[in-house]
Each structure stands twice: as structure tokens, then as C-alpha cells.
Amino acid sequence: MKTKLYKPSDSSIAYSVGTTLDRFIKIKQNEFSFASGELSQILRDIALAAKIVNRETNRAGLANIGGAFGQTNVQGEEQQKLDVIANIRFTRALTKGGEVCAVVSEEDDEVIDLQNGSGKYVVAIDPLDGSSNIDVNISIGTIFSIYRRVTPVGSPIQPEDIMQPGNQQVAAGYVLYGSSTMLVYTTGHGVNGFTYEPSLGEFFLSHPNMCAPKGGDIYSINEGTSNLFEPGLKKYIELCKERQFSARYIGSLVADFHRNLLKGGIYIYPATSKSPKGKLRLLYEANALAFIAEQAGGMATDGYGRILDIKPTSLHQRTPLYIGSPDMVVEAENFLKASLEKVAEK
Ligand code: AHM
Ligand code: MG
């Protein structure tokens, strides 16, 4: 039979739609240290749930799914209806995908055993972060960490499968439901971002190899509680003001983190005299973003040490968070340490 070789066609007539998330995962599969199909399946499950949550958030003002659910979660915070919906969507997708045996979620007080006997992975997730912003139409996000379980596959899930430090993550990511919806993830080989194309129902590679600027001029912190900050942090914030840095704080961690990752800046949720451990949770908020920050050339600490080296002791434990451009995180940390040393000298 006569054949002719395929030549890339004229892109002015039919432009290339780009690389889908699925295709990208396949291209990069040799970078994953475990069976590649497993991770692809988990990311595919998360992407599917993210598309559904995206659809729900987009019509939240029309459907009766805005507002409070009428219950509080384990943190004592009022659950929004969309918190509950997102939790169901992600947990269901991960259950059906079959690769994940257990889920730790902000919305559940205990570890959820998915009863997937062959599941080798554990996922920690904040299904919908910043959900107090839903009803006022401000960006919200999903944050996830993926770990390999350490006890034998098929046996009952153990605390050591769950209480792994962030440096054991095999992948992590976030979904930002913003002016467009994006999924950003890492498997420990750099960070890549994908933008959702609603008419095709696919995430496409839009931000390859994301890199955090070394320095920056944005600081993101809720200054309303500044009288409760430790002295070193107060001084660092003063310095930001002397330098006329921009104060930008949406109150949606994923959105604040994403902006600073692209533009250069620091996000701080500090320890205060009232909340010595801050507000954010280690397992399903800080760890994932710390892994991404480091993979993009940024930094993440609790003000004194690396987030990824913290050994968790409880499921919903909190940690202060200093995250973003490395020069800014180091400088903030130096202020905290210098203040402590002064107190010690006295
Ligand atoms: P949530 O998990 O209950 O949504 O809380 C986390 C959110 C972050 O997205 C955000 O950065 C922070 O809480 C804002 O808290 P505050 O209002 O204390 O500044
Ligand atoms: Mg949260």
C-alpha cells in the first residue's frame, strides 16, 4: 500500500490545542519512582473531582449550594455546603480509582479507610480551602499530598502510613478555582501548571517548569492580629513597609501562594500569642505547598525550620507557615531568630 509520512499540519488552519494533563503525565511517567500507571490514575481521579468541584463552584450562586452546611468540622469551623460536596467528590473519585487505601481530610475527624485492598497510596487533602470566600465569589482551592503507604499492602492502615513527614511525599498539588481553574503539581521533578479549558473539559499544560523568583516585593499576612505577633515578625513586617512592598492577602491560601509563586513574594501565617501553632494544618495544607515551593526553587519553614522535616504527631496538627521566595523566607526567619537570641541574652 502506498503511504506518506505524517507531517505536522498547518497550524494557522487548525491550531494545536496543546498538551493535556493526561498526555503530560504519560510523557513524564519515567520520572515517577513507582509504577507510573498508579500515579497517573490518582492524578486523573483528582483532576476529575476538580472538574466537578469547578462546575459546582461556578454555579454556586444559582444552585442552592452556597452558604453554611449547618455543622462544624473537627477544627470547630463552620462547614460550608461546598466543603461537604468537595469532600465527597474527591473521596469518591479516589475510592473508585482504586490506587488509594486511605484519605486524611480537613473535613473528617478520622482517617477514612477506602477499603481498597490493593491501594498502595495515602492521600491527605483539603478538599476546599478558603471556603469562607465562596459566598463572596473569591478564589478558593484544593490542596493534596500523595504518600506511599509504608506497611504491607492489603493490611489494616496504620498510624505510620499516615504520620509521614512531608519529605516522604511522592507527589503533591493544588487546584485553584480562580479567574481560570488551574491544577499545579509536582512529583519531585519540578512543578508544572495546567489550565482548565471548559469547552473541551480538559486541563492543558499552560505553565511548564514553574520557578519561584528568588526575591520579591509582595508580603501576604493577616495583619489584623499583628499585636499578637512575635517581636521578630513585627520587625520584619516593618521592614516590608519601609521598602514599600505590596501587601496582598486574599485569605485563600492557594490563591495567595499561587500569586506569590508567579510574581515573587512571601505568604505568612504565623504563630501568635493566642495560637502558638498558627492556624494552618501540616498534613493537608502546609506540606503540599512546601513540596511545591521547594520544587519551584522557593522555601517553606515554620519560621525556624523546614516544614517538610516536621514529624507529624497528630492528624490535624497545625503549624506556622512562612512560604515563598527563598530570599524573603530566609530574611523573615533571620528576624525571628535574632529576636529570640536577644531575649535569651537578657
Ligand atoms: P480553612 O481551611 O478553614 O479554609 O482556613 C484556611 C484559610 C487559608 O486559606 C487562609 O490563608 C487563611 O485561612 C485565612 O485565615 P485568616 O482569616 O485567619 O487570615
Ligand atoms: Mg483549609
mmCIF file of N, CA and C in Angstrom, residues 216-217 219 223 231-247 328 331 335:
data_model
loop_
_atom_site.group_PDB
_atom_site.id
_atom_site.type_symbol
_atom_site.label_atom_id
_atom_site.label_comp_id
_atom_site.label_asym_id
_atom_site.label_seq_id
_atom_site.Cartn_x
_atom_site.Cartn_y
_atom_site.Cartn_z
ATOM 1 N N GLY A 216 11.350 39.043 46.099
ATOM 2 C CA GLY A 216 10.037 39.534 45.691
ATOM 3 C C GLY A 216 9.693 40.793 46.454
ATOM 4 N N ASP A 217 8.539 41.382 46.129
ATOM 5 C CA ASP A 217 8.134 42.592 46.829
ATOM 6 C C ASP A 217 6.661 42.553 47.225
ATOM 7 N N TYR A 219 4.159 40.941 50.331
ATOM 8 C CA TYR A 219 4.030 40.173 51.573
ATOM 9 C C TYR A 219 2.555 39.954 51.857
ATOM 10 N N GLU A 223 -2.681 41.080 58.859
ATOM 11 C CA GLU A 223 -2.065 41.985 59.835
ATOM 12 C C GLU A 223 -3.019 42.406 60.949
ATOM 13 N N PRO A 231 8.038 39.431 68.367
ATOM 14 C CA PRO A 231 8.732 40.681 68.049
ATOM 15 C C PRO A 231 9.491 40.647 66.714
ATOM 16 N N GLY A 232 10.137 39.523 66.426
ATOM 17 C CA GLY A 232 10.908 39.416 65.177
ATOM 18 C C GLY A 232 10.020 39.589 63.949
ATOM 19 N N LEU A 233 8.820 39.034 64.011
ATOM 20 C CA LEU A 233 7.908 39.147 62.874
ATOM 21 C C LEU A 233 7.426 40.590 62.720
ATOM 22 N N LYS A 234 7.166 41.239 63.867
ATOM 23 C CA LYS A 234 6.741 42.648 63.794
ATOM 24 C C LYS A 234 7.811 43.463 63.074
ATOM 25 N N LYS A 235 9.079 43.186 63.409
ATOM 26 C CA LYS A 235 10.177 43.942 62.791
ATOM 27 C C LYS A 235 10.265 43.638 61.298
ATOM 28 N N TYR A 236 10.076 42.377 60.932
ATOM 29 C CA TYR A 236 10.148 42.023 59.508
ATOM 30 C C TYR A 236 9.048 42.735 58.713
ATOM 31 N N ILE A 237 7.860 42.790 59.295
ATOM 32 C CA ILE A 237 6.744 43.450 58.601
ATOM 33 C C ILE A 237 7.037 44.959 58.470
ATOM 34 N N GLU A 238 7.636 45.532 59.513
ATOM 35 C CA GLU A 238 8.034 46.953 59.427
ATOM 36 C C GLU A 238 8.990 47.169 58.264
ATOM 37 N N LEU A 239 9.939 46.237 58.124
ATOM 38 C CA LEU A 239 10.924 46.321 57.036
ATOM 39 C C LEU A 239 10.218 46.261 55.663
ATOM 40 N N CYS A 240 9.236 45.373 55.547
ATOM 41 C CA CYS A 240 8.479 45.264 54.282
ATOM 42 C C CYS A 240 7.845 46.621 53.958
ATOM 43 N N LYS A 241 7.356 47.286 55.000
ATOM 44 C CA LYS A 241 6.699 48.582 54.788
ATOM 45 C C LYS A 241 7.712 49.657 54.434
ATOM 46 N N GLU A 242 8.865 49.640 55.147
ATOM 47 C CA GLU A 242 9.913 50.623 54.808
ATOM 48 C C GLU A 242 10.313 50.504 53.347
ATOM 49 N N ARG A 243 10.331 49.250 52.862
ATOM 50 C CA ARG A 243 10.719 49.015 51.466
ATOM 51 C C ARG A 243 9.551 49.239 50.500
ATOM 52 N N GLN A 244 8.423 49.603 51.057
ATOM 53 C CA GLN A 244 7.201 49.840 50.278
ATOM 54 C C GLN A 244 6.796 48.642 49.432
ATOM 55 N N PHE A 245 6.915 47.464 50.042
ATOM 56 C CA PHE A 245 6.430 46.252 49.385
ATOM 57 C C PHE A 245 4.897 46.317 49.313
ATOM 58 N N SER A 246 4.334 45.515 48.426
ATOM 59 C CA SER A 246 2.865 45.469 48.334
ATOM 60 C C SER A 246 2.308 44.468 49.332
ATOM 61 N N ALA A 247 1.288 44.892 50.070
ATOM 62 C CA ALA A 247 0.566 43.965 50.948
ATOM 63 C C ALA A 247 -0.576 43.364 50.137
ATOM 64 N N MET A 328 13.226 36.019 50.718
ATOM 65 C CA MET A 328 12.288 36.624 51.679
ATOM 66 C C MET A 328 12.064 35.716 52.890
ATOM 67 N N GLU A 331 15.118 35.877 55.099
ATOM 68 C CA GLU A 331 15.209 37.152 55.822
ATOM 69 C C GLU A 331 14.212 37.191 56.992
ATOM 70 N N PHE A 335 15.026 37.421 61.152
ATOM 71 C CA PHE A 335 14.440 38.369 62.105
ATOM 72 C C PHE A 335 13.889 37.639 63.330
#
